[in-house]
Amino acid sequence: MKTPKYIFIVGGVMSGVGKGIASASIAKILQAKGYETTAIKIDPYVNVDAGTMNPTEHGEVFVLDDGMECDQDMGNYERFLNKNLSSANYMTTGSVYLSLIQKERALQFGGKNVEVVPHVPLEVIGKINKAAEKEKAEIAIIEIGGTVGEYQNILFLEAVRMLKIKSPQDVVLGLVSYLPQQGDAGELKTKPTQYAVRTLNSAGLQPDLVLARAGVSLDEKRKEKIAFNCNIDENAVISAPDVESIYEVPLNFERDKLSEIILKKLNLKPKKKDLKEWAALVKKIHSAKTPVKIGIVGKYFSTGKFVLADSYISVIEAIKHAAYTQNRKPEIHWLNADDFESSAAELRGLKREITRKNKTGLRKDFSELEQYDGVIIPGGFGSRGIEGKIAVISHLRENKIPFLGLCYGMQLATIEYARNKAGMEGAHTTEVDKKTKYPVIDILPEQKKNLTEKNFGATMRLGAYPAIVKPGSIAYGAYRGTAWEVKDKKLRDKYGAGPKDLLIFERHRHRYEVNPLYIDNLIDSGLVYSGISPDQRLMEILELPKKIHPFFAATQFHPELKSRPLDPHPLFKEFIKAAMK
Ligand code: GLN
């Protein structure tokens, strides 16, 4: 097996310093030097994947084509590299131990003692090499989660040490560190970064690069200080100030000639290629002045005094991508579904619920929604905020405000329509109300088994599935002629796409579906299912005809997961266009 060159990225001083964006940006600038690059994420936790963690623990769960439920940084890698990655590019302590133990049980060690060192780090290296081979990558960027100095990522650092000792010319280690600032205009402090480097030293590692994250740019004096105290070339101390848009970071890195420095360390020469398209995107981001106001009605999770909106990263990015292509400045507003709950109860005349809900939530007037150019109801789970979201959808439908529903958003749009337009009072999803008279959203039989057997890990409907899009619909107009439309005849035949149909592949993550028993009734009442699964069992896209509503569309899949800055998702694009009117 031909092994790649390795660039490891670790974080110092504190978590959340932007290792993910730094790794994605390094992958981008090396791709722009003509190298086949791939990016790999290592999460130090014992969970085998991110699928079983709740949003307060983990933020958004990103899903890859092959169904891997992983960290949101994988989304950043895909967005920056503009390519689809696979589960080979993601590992956790849990998944490393799992495969190692499976090998041991299958006698693959031939009776030898299997030890934490070297076998765990060797398993890590094996996984990295496999991912690089799969992607035919010449350079692999590997982000090690966590912060140096904590116990949990030490075996991954040991893998770096083992590789570096064997072939130093093939490995670059970069430390993304944070420089706190004293007061508003005070000096940037380098001491915490120096300690982080010492900590790496004590793990047998010397970083080659320091990416200095701070509120502002690094001055020469600070660069010198870090270089001198941490044994690093002065030109390899890179300034990484806060930026308005994450997409600026690759350009900033190149201002400090980062790709040149890395290629030199790896004994590689730049090939022909450039960052022109990317630079044009950043220019567009800065020149967009007219705002487009989008509301996201979601659930907000708090830890202590802080509220996290982290679970909707891909939705936010997809809105931005689409807005930039239309030369609009995306203005995203957070609307808490809980705040609409008591107003929703009031609408339904439920007195008891109103007083109960009022204790916790604010009462929001639905007319507030009219100040937005468009509203998104994103994915979610469980019962919190559900009635608020359903009532919001009613208001958007009746007042012809552009609406885009994503996954749970589509299920709730179905419920709203069933209740208010198809005469099914009390219609619901069995996820929330097991005894509803009209279970318009229900679980598939194969999923029921997973739940009764408590088989929760990686058992949702996950990853990319085909769907047939019917002509004459909003979705058809959106997808037609884009990179999303699958033209390959073999695939079209395989999935029975008619001569006029479009075939698309989109990523899923859910257990529940529109219940086939009620589809005819809903369609007869005017709802359009414009995207369906090839076996016609599953409803994938819902919409209302344009003559009834300017833009009312929702998807059972998550279009946001495949949107890219250089290739925005067609449905988001259509939604933004409608919002601009
Ligand atoms: N809770 C819903 C389901 O499991 C929707 C999931 C989602 O929005 N990702 O089907």
XYZ file of C-alpha atoms and ligand atoms in Angstrom:
591
model
C 0.000 0.000 0.000
C 1.348 3.419 -0.943
C 1.029 5.564 2.140
C 0.164 9.260 1.964
C 1.868 12.275 3.486
C 0.254 13.108 6.827
C -0.695 16.439 8.328
C -1.951 16.146 11.879
C -3.836 18.998 13.485
C -4.167 19.187 17.260
C -5.628 21.870 19.484
C -4.050 23.711 22.390
C -5.206 25.885 25.314
C -8.944 25.346 24.893
C -11.562 23.486 22.924
C -13.479 25.101 20.115
C -10.476 27.032 18.773
C -11.393 26.204 15.191
C -9.369 23.085 14.462
C -12.058 21.883 12.075
C -12.017 25.007 9.933
C -8.203 25.096 10.106
C -7.986 21.457 8.950
C -10.554 21.993 6.179
C -8.701 25.124 5.061
C -5.330 23.364 4.979
C -6.924 20.575 2.931
C -8.326 23.241 0.608
C -5.047 25.093 -0.005
C -3.201 21.848 -0.703
C -5.976 20.720 -3.045
C -5.489 24.075 -4.748
C -1.798 23.203 -5.223
C -2.883 20.243 -7.328
C -2.689 17.496 -4.698
C -5.319 14.854 -4.092
C -6.162 15.525 -0.479
C -8.517 14.039 2.023
C -9.493 15.019 5.541
C -10.018 12.661 8.452
C -11.564 13.388 11.827
C -10.694 11.612 15.040
C -13.040 12.080 17.985
C -11.634 10.907 21.301
C -14.892 9.723 22.870
C -15.863 6.092 23.383
C -19.157 6.342 21.461
C -18.688 4.385 18.247
C -20.266 7.204 16.246
C -22.054 10.503 16.873
C -25.512 9.100 16.183
C -26.469 8.240 19.730
C -25.411 11.506 21.327
C -27.819 14.297 22.067
C -27.343 17.811 20.688
C -26.223 19.342 23.986
C -23.344 16.883 23.979
C -22.421 17.095 20.404
C -24.171 19.768 18.321
C -25.157 18.722 14.842
C -24.817 15.118 13.778
C -23.547 15.156 10.215
C -24.431 12.256 7.898
C -22.318 10.994 4.991
C -23.519 9.267 1.820
C -22.771 5.837 3.249
C -24.848 6.584 6.351
C -22.037 7.381 8.791
C -23.285 9.611 11.615
C -20.370 11.793 12.490
C -19.016 15.083 13.717
C -20.020 18.320 12.040
C -16.399 18.919 11.045
C -16.879 16.253 8.391
C -19.394 18.686 6.914
C -16.734 21.391 6.867
C -14.311 19.068 5.071
C -16.917 18.215 2.438
C -17.875 21.844 1.989
C -14.286 23.057 1.635
C -13.030 20.173 -0.513
C -16.253 20.072 -2.533
C -16.346 16.291 -2.462
C -18.184 13.464 -0.728
C -16.310 11.600 1.967
C -17.012 8.192 3.478
C -17.102 6.545 6.873
C -13.457 5.567 6.383
C -12.652 9.226 7.152
C -14.126 9.216 10.632
C -13.044 7.394 13.763
C -13.538 7.533 17.505
C -11.800 5.823 20.410
C -14.840 3.532 20.432
C -14.611 2.578 16.774
C -10.845 2.008 17.012
C -11.217 -0.313 20.003
C -14.210 -2.024 18.412
C -12.349 -3.021 15.251
C -9.218 -3.949 17.205
C -11.194 -6.202 19.529
C -13.025 -7.766 16.592
C -9.654 -8.581 15.022
C -8.413 -10.073 18.276
C -11.559 -12.225 18.590
C -11.017 -13.451 15.036
C -7.524 -14.623 16.052
C -5.892 -12.163 13.698
C -3.078 -11.604 16.166
C -2.255 -15.315 16.089
C -2.202 -15.760 19.837
C -0.027 -12.707 20.569
C -0.613 -10.376 23.482
C -2.641 -7.388 22.178
C -1.583 -4.237 23.993
C -2.763 -0.658 24.307
C 0.604 0.442 22.923
C 1.516 -0.256 20.160
C -1.662 -1.961 18.959
C -4.159 0.858 19.471
C -2.006 3.509 17.715
C -1.206 0.992 14.968
C -4.924 0.437 14.455
C -5.323 4.218 14.161
C -2.540 4.424 11.576
C -4.094 1.505 9.670
C -7.426 3.310 9.530
C -5.814 6.532 8.317
C -3.962 4.666 5.567
C -7.114 2.872 4.494
C -9.040 6.124 4.218
C -6.251 7.709 2.178
C -6.071 4.688 -0.101
C -9.811 4.711 -0.655
C -9.671 8.368 -1.651
C -6.418 7.919 -3.602
C -5.158 10.778 -1.480
C -1.563 11.938 -1.723
C -1.980 14.018 1.426
C -4.202 13.204 4.405
C -5.124 15.928 6.879
C -6.042 14.365 10.199
C -7.731 16.392 12.900
C -7.372 14.991 16.394
C -10.284 16.105 18.570
C -9.881 17.405 22.097
C -7.106 19.535 23.513
C -3.482 18.572 24.146
C -2.911 17.762 27.759
C -6.094 15.822 28.280
C -5.918 12.133 28.840
C -8.341 10.987 26.182
C -6.420 11.740 23.017
C -3.026 10.524 24.168
C -3.147 7.294 22.105
C -3.798 9.302 18.968
C -0.786 11.493 19.740
C 1.189 8.294 20.166
C 0.161 7.333 16.609
C 1.579 10.650 15.388
C 4.808 10.022 17.298
C 5.180 6.542 15.805
C 4.702 7.860 12.263
C 7.004 10.825 12.799
C 9.835 8.719 14.184
C 9.647 6.359 11.233
C 9.500 8.933 8.448
C 9.785 12.525 9.626
C 9.721 13.831 6.038
C 6.198 12.466 5.613
C 4.575 14.005 8.668
C 3.670 17.557 9.623
C 2.204 18.340 13.018
C 0.269 21.575 13.397
C -0.925 23.024 16.676
C -3.980 25.254 16.547
C -3.649 27.310 19.670
C -5.444 30.213 21.247
C -3.894 33.517 22.303
C -5.976 35.342 24.879
C -5.965 39.108 24.864
C -5.785 41.226 28.000
C -8.493 43.851 27.881
C -9.789 45.338 24.661
C -6.596 46.422 22.986
C -4.182 44.597 25.256
C -1.318 42.445 24.170
C -1.897 38.877 22.922
C -0.550 36.415 25.446
C 1.661 33.605 24.224
C 2.306 31.759 27.492
C -0.652 29.322 27.267
C 0.534 28.358 23.780
C 4.036 27.775 25.119
C 2.598 25.429 27.738
C 0.597 23.592 25.079
C 3.793 23.012 23.110
C 5.565 21.775 26.270
C 2.711 19.348 26.789
C 3.170 18.043 23.254
C 6.909 17.777 23.944
C 6.200 15.585 26.933
C 4.245 13.270 24.630
C 7.388 13.025 22.497
C 6.152 15.459 19.875
C 7.459 18.712 18.464
C 4.955 20.671 16.362
C 6.140 21.975 12.988
C 3.515 24.693 12.783
C 1.590 26.868 15.169
C -1.664 28.324 13.911
C -2.298 31.180 16.281
C -6.002 31.760 16.762
C -6.903 35.098 18.268
C -9.351 37.943 17.986
C -6.819 39.880 15.954
C -3.802 39.241 13.708
C -0.524 38.239 15.227
C 2.219 40.872 15.225
C 5.900 40.170 14.495
C 6.864 40.384 18.155
C 4.404 37.602 19.129
C 5.506 35.481 16.190
C 9.106 35.789 17.321
C 8.172 34.919 20.881
C 6.318 31.750 19.921
C 9.027 30.727 17.462
C 11.831 31.263 19.954
C 10.162 29.631 22.938
C 8.585 26.731 21.102
C 11.401 25.765 18.694
C 9.472 26.649 15.593
C 10.541 28.409 12.395
C 9.310 31.972 12.532
C 7.591 31.655 9.179
C 5.753 28.600 10.489
C 3.901 30.617 13.100
C 0.733 31.454 11.233
C -1.691 34.195 12.127
C -5.303 33.008 12.314
C -7.465 35.939 13.433
C -11.260 35.867 13.734
C -12.916 36.356 10.378
C -16.329 37.419 9.172
C -16.763 34.276 7.089
C -15.082 30.900 7.618
C -14.531 30.717 3.873
C -11.879 33.445 4.189
C -9.562 31.215 6.200
C -7.847 29.431 3.266
C -7.042 32.820 1.721
C -5.695 34.108 5.040
C -3.489 31.042 5.401
C -2.125 31.599 1.929
C -1.260 35.175 2.816
C 1.194 33.637 5.274
C 2.290 31.176 2.524
C 1.136 28.170 4.514
C 0.822 25.717 1.609
C 4.376 26.526 0.519
C 5.699 25.931 4.043
C 3.861 22.621 4.383
C 4.852 21.319 0.938
C 8.482 22.182 1.652
C 8.410 20.269 4.928
C 6.888 17.295 3.132
C 9.434 17.453 0.337
C 6.779 18.151 -2.275
C 6.626 20.679 -5.103
C 3.487 22.669 -5.878
C 1.662 21.500 -8.975
C -0.365 23.782 -11.202
C -3.730 24.853 -9.825
C -5.143 27.759 -7.930
C -7.665 29.222 -5.522
C -9.307 31.581 -8.023
C -12.815 30.169 -7.770
C -12.600 30.242 -3.986
C -11.343 33.829 -3.975
C -14.281 34.807 -6.211
C -16.651 33.234 -3.682
C -15.118 35.230 -0.819
C -15.393 38.400 -2.903
C -19.061 37.645 -3.464
C -19.582 37.095 0.266
C -18.162 40.534 1.021
C -19.973 42.359 -1.746
C -23.491 41.075 -0.908
C -25.248 43.975 0.809
C -29.033 43.537 0.362
C -30.249 41.282 3.145
C -32.516 38.265 2.871
C -34.120 37.602 6.259
C -34.596 33.949 7.112
C -36.139 32.673 10.333
C -35.251 29.231 11.696
C -37.786 27.829 14.128
C -35.851 25.360 16.195
C -35.239 23.997 19.625
C -32.484 25.628 21.527
C -30.376 23.732 23.948
C -28.753 25.374 26.869
C -25.732 24.372 28.908
C -25.634 26.398 32.089
C -26.166 30.004 31.070
C -25.381 29.475 27.400
C -27.650 28.541 24.546
C -26.270 26.404 21.741
C -27.503 26.818 18.197
C -24.816 24.386 17.126
C -27.219 21.700 15.992
C -28.131 23.570 12.826
C -24.684 24.289 11.348
C -25.371 22.695 7.966
C -28.723 24.477 7.625
C -27.027 27.805 8.337
C -24.289 27.102 5.819
C -26.789 25.976 3.148
C -28.753 29.228 3.574
C -25.527 31.194 3.206
C -24.397 29.294 0.090
C -27.730 29.894 -1.631
C -27.916 33.556 -0.592
C -24.401 34.333 -1.850
C -25.201 33.040 -5.348
C -28.113 35.482 -5.428
C -25.893 38.325 -4.177
C -27.852 38.543 -0.952
C -26.558 38.979 2.550
C -28.066 36.175 4.601
C -29.611 37.418 7.838
C -30.500 34.441 10.006
C -32.899 34.821 12.924
C -33.433 32.250 15.636
C -37.014 31.611 16.638
C -37.591 29.371 19.594
C -40.330 26.826 18.914
C -41.146 26.783 22.645
C -42.150 30.446 22.452
C -44.916 29.593 19.993
C -46.229 26.727 22.106
C -48.657 28.622 24.325
C -49.914 30.710 21.415
C -50.526 27.440 19.606
C -52.446 26.059 22.583
C -54.504 29.233 22.709
C -55.382 28.845 19.049
C -56.575 25.334 19.763
C -58.559 26.514 22.772
C -56.588 24.426 25.255
C -56.824 26.476 28.462
C -54.931 24.147 30.745
C -52.065 23.865 28.376
C -51.877 27.646 27.947
C -51.295 28.266 31.642
C -48.877 25.376 31.899
C -46.856 26.514 28.909
C -46.931 30.156 29.958
C -44.990 29.327 33.077
C -41.934 28.551 31.046
C -42.341 30.124 27.680
C -42.984 33.499 26.233
C -46.117 34.015 24.211
C -45.246 34.845 20.650
C -47.583 36.408 18.184
C -47.662 34.558 14.872
C -47.789 37.839 12.978
C -44.143 38.222 13.954
C -43.413 35.666 11.242
C -44.414 38.152 8.579
C -41.197 40.129 8.988
C -39.187 37.235 7.546
C -38.651 36.678 3.838
C -38.752 32.951 4.440
C -38.923 30.491 7.331
C -37.254 27.108 7.802
C -38.397 24.329 10.111
C -35.366 22.068 10.471
C -35.046 18.466 11.607
C -35.576 17.321 15.161
C -36.772 14.653 17.533
C -39.347 14.284 20.285
C -42.273 16.354 21.482
C -40.792 19.613 22.739
C -41.933 22.612 20.705
C -43.911 20.489 18.253
C -47.296 22.218 18.530
C -45.540 25.567 18.186
C -43.865 24.433 14.981
C -47.116 23.042 13.556
C -48.916 26.305 14.275
C -46.060 28.223 12.639
C -46.436 26.077 9.513
C -50.183 26.862 9.435
C -49.437 30.540 9.572
C -46.819 30.301 6.818
C -49.165 28.300 4.621
C -52.136 30.592 5.087
C -50.141 33.787 4.728
C -48.112 32.605 1.755
C -44.732 33.093 3.430
C -41.993 30.974 1.790
C -41.490 27.811 3.835
C -38.883 25.099 3.677
C -39.253 22.050 5.923
C -36.417 19.640 6.577
C -37.072 16.077 7.746
C -39.143 16.605 10.914
C -40.180 19.832 9.182
C -41.759 17.801 6.401
C -43.424 15.409 8.829
C -44.921 18.351 10.715
C -46.089 19.966 7.464
C -47.898 16.703 6.675
C -49.521 16.711 10.119
C -50.558 20.350 9.738
C -52.129 19.677 6.361
C -53.879 16.538 7.582
C -55.371 18.385 10.550
C -56.369 21.607 8.839
C -57.026 20.728 5.207
C -57.739 17.003 5.041
C -60.227 16.786 7.893
C -58.097 14.576 10.138
C -58.456 16.319 13.473
C -55.813 15.308 15.961
C -53.559 13.823 13.266
C -50.069 13.266 14.620
C -46.817 11.381 14.443
C -46.609 8.263 16.576
C -43.227 9.568 17.737
C -45.221 12.020 19.914
C -48.716 10.544 20.220
C -48.882 6.761 20.099
C -52.677 6.759 20.345
C -53.554 9.353 17.720
C -56.625 8.598 15.633
C -54.735 9.583 12.480
C -51.103 8.435 12.630
C -50.152 10.233 9.421
C -46.486 9.888 10.352
C -45.573 6.445 11.568
C -42.688 4.085 11.999
C -41.865 1.463 9.386
C -42.194 -2.187 10.481
C -38.435 -2.780 10.144
C -37.828 0.209 12.438
C -40.288 -1.021 15.028
C -38.101 -4.055 15.549
C -35.035 -1.854 16.202
C -36.888 0.035 18.881
C -38.300 -2.986 20.683
C -34.878 -4.636 20.645
C -33.268 -1.380 21.899
C -31.064 -1.427 18.846
C -30.508 2.330 18.588
C -26.992 2.702 17.165
C -26.812 3.465 13.412
C -30.249 1.964 12.783
C -32.221 4.953 11.507
C -32.789 5.336 7.790
C -29.333 6.755 7.167
C -27.315 8.048 4.259
C -28.031 8.615 0.589
C -31.151 7.109 -0.968
C -32.579 7.590 -4.463
C -35.785 9.494 -5.119
C -37.797 10.087 -8.260
C -38.835 13.696 -8.834
C -42.002 14.305 -10.830
C -42.188 16.869 -13.652
C -44.167 20.054 -13.189
C -43.178 20.447 -9.533
C -41.114 23.052 -7.668
C -38.560 20.348 -6.924
C -38.310 19.386 -10.584
C -37.627 22.971 -11.586
C -35.025 23.268 -8.856
C -33.069 20.075 -9.537
C -33.232 20.052 -13.305
C -29.930 20.734 -14.995
C -27.946 20.800 -11.737
C -25.194 18.469 -10.585
C -27.796 16.778 -8.389
C -29.683 15.329 -11.318
C -28.418 11.775 -11.980
C -28.058 11.307 -15.726
C -26.370 7.890 -15.683
C -28.663 5.626 -17.704
C -27.813 2.496 -15.764
C -28.791 4.100 -12.470
C -31.937 5.606 -13.969
C -32.988 2.193 -15.263
C -32.088 0.539 -11.989
C -34.410 2.856 -10.079
C -37.134 2.954 -12.729
C -36.918 6.674 -13.504
C -39.333 7.366 -16.400
C -38.159 9.400 -19.415
C -39.602 12.594 -17.930
C -38.618 11.955 -14.297
C -35.527 13.174 -12.482
C -33.440 10.872 -10.331
C -31.708 12.316 -7.277
C -29.804 10.971 -4.289
C -30.208 12.692 -0.952
C -29.080 11.985 2.603
C -31.456 10.802 5.299
C -31.537 10.450 9.076
C -34.901 9.494 10.514
C -37.032 6.584 11.710
C -40.512 7.815 10.853
C -42.193 8.213 7.452
C -45.431 9.465 5.924
C -47.908 6.664 6.620
C -48.925 5.048 3.281
C -52.497 4.604 4.605
C -53.170 8.356 4.446
C -51.336 9.386 1.297
C -54.339 9.204 -1.047
C -56.444 11.243 1.328
C -53.749 13.925 1.641
C -53.221 14.105 -2.117
C -56.970 14.347 -2.726
C -56.999 17.302 -0.348
C -54.444 19.130 -2.469
C -51.047 18.187 -1.047
C -48.418 17.272 -3.651
C -45.758 14.620 -3.090
C -43.344 15.524 -5.857
C -40.505 13.248 -4.786
C -40.987 9.587 -3.904
C -38.844 6.532 -3.380
C -38.360 4.276 -6.437
C -40.618 1.605 -4.884
C -43.233 4.369 -4.400
C -43.601 3.483 -0.736
C -41.940 6.487 0.804
C -42.771 10.164 0.344
C -39.582 12.208 0.011
C -40.668 15.702 -1.077
C -43.863 17.531 -0.238
C -45.062 20.772 -1.791
C -48.039 22.938 -2.623
C -48.719 24.044 -6.190
C -47.216 27.425 -7.061
C -50.636 28.907 -7.800
C -51.651 28.235 -4.193
C -48.460 29.257 -2.431
C -45.295 30.954 -3.748
C -42.990 28.429 -2.054
C -44.152 25.716 0.281
C -41.830 22.722 0.124
C -40.398 20.186 2.519
C -38.165 17.150 2.272
C -37.935 13.919 4.224
C -34.181 14.006 3.570
C -31.661 16.634 4.647
C -30.701 18.712 1.585
C -28.509 20.922 3.782
C -25.998 18.092 4.173
C -24.988 18.212 0.532
C -24.916 21.954 -0.044
C -21.491 23.354 -0.906
C -20.278 26.945 -1.079
C -19.236 26.417 -4.697
C -22.346 24.376 -5.443
C -25.323 25.468 -3.345
C -28.227 23.082 -2.950
C -30.945 23.621 -5.604
C -33.852 23.570 -3.127
C -32.197 26.142 -0.885
C -31.517 28.218 -3.985
C -35.180 28.083 -5.018
C -36.238 28.900 -1.470
C -33.961 31.958 -1.325
C -35.170 33.093 -4.741
C -38.768 32.884 -3.517
C -37.801 34.712 -0.324
C -36.304 37.545 -2.379
C -39.666 38.237 -3.981
N -37.875 12.586 14.498
C -38.122 12.327 13.115
C -37.824 10.887 12.746
O -37.114 10.217 13.420
C -37.349 13.279 12.222
C -35.872 13.151 12.321
C -35.125 14.317 11.766
O -35.659 15.405 11.593
N -33.846 14.130 11.482
O -38.309 10.403 11.745
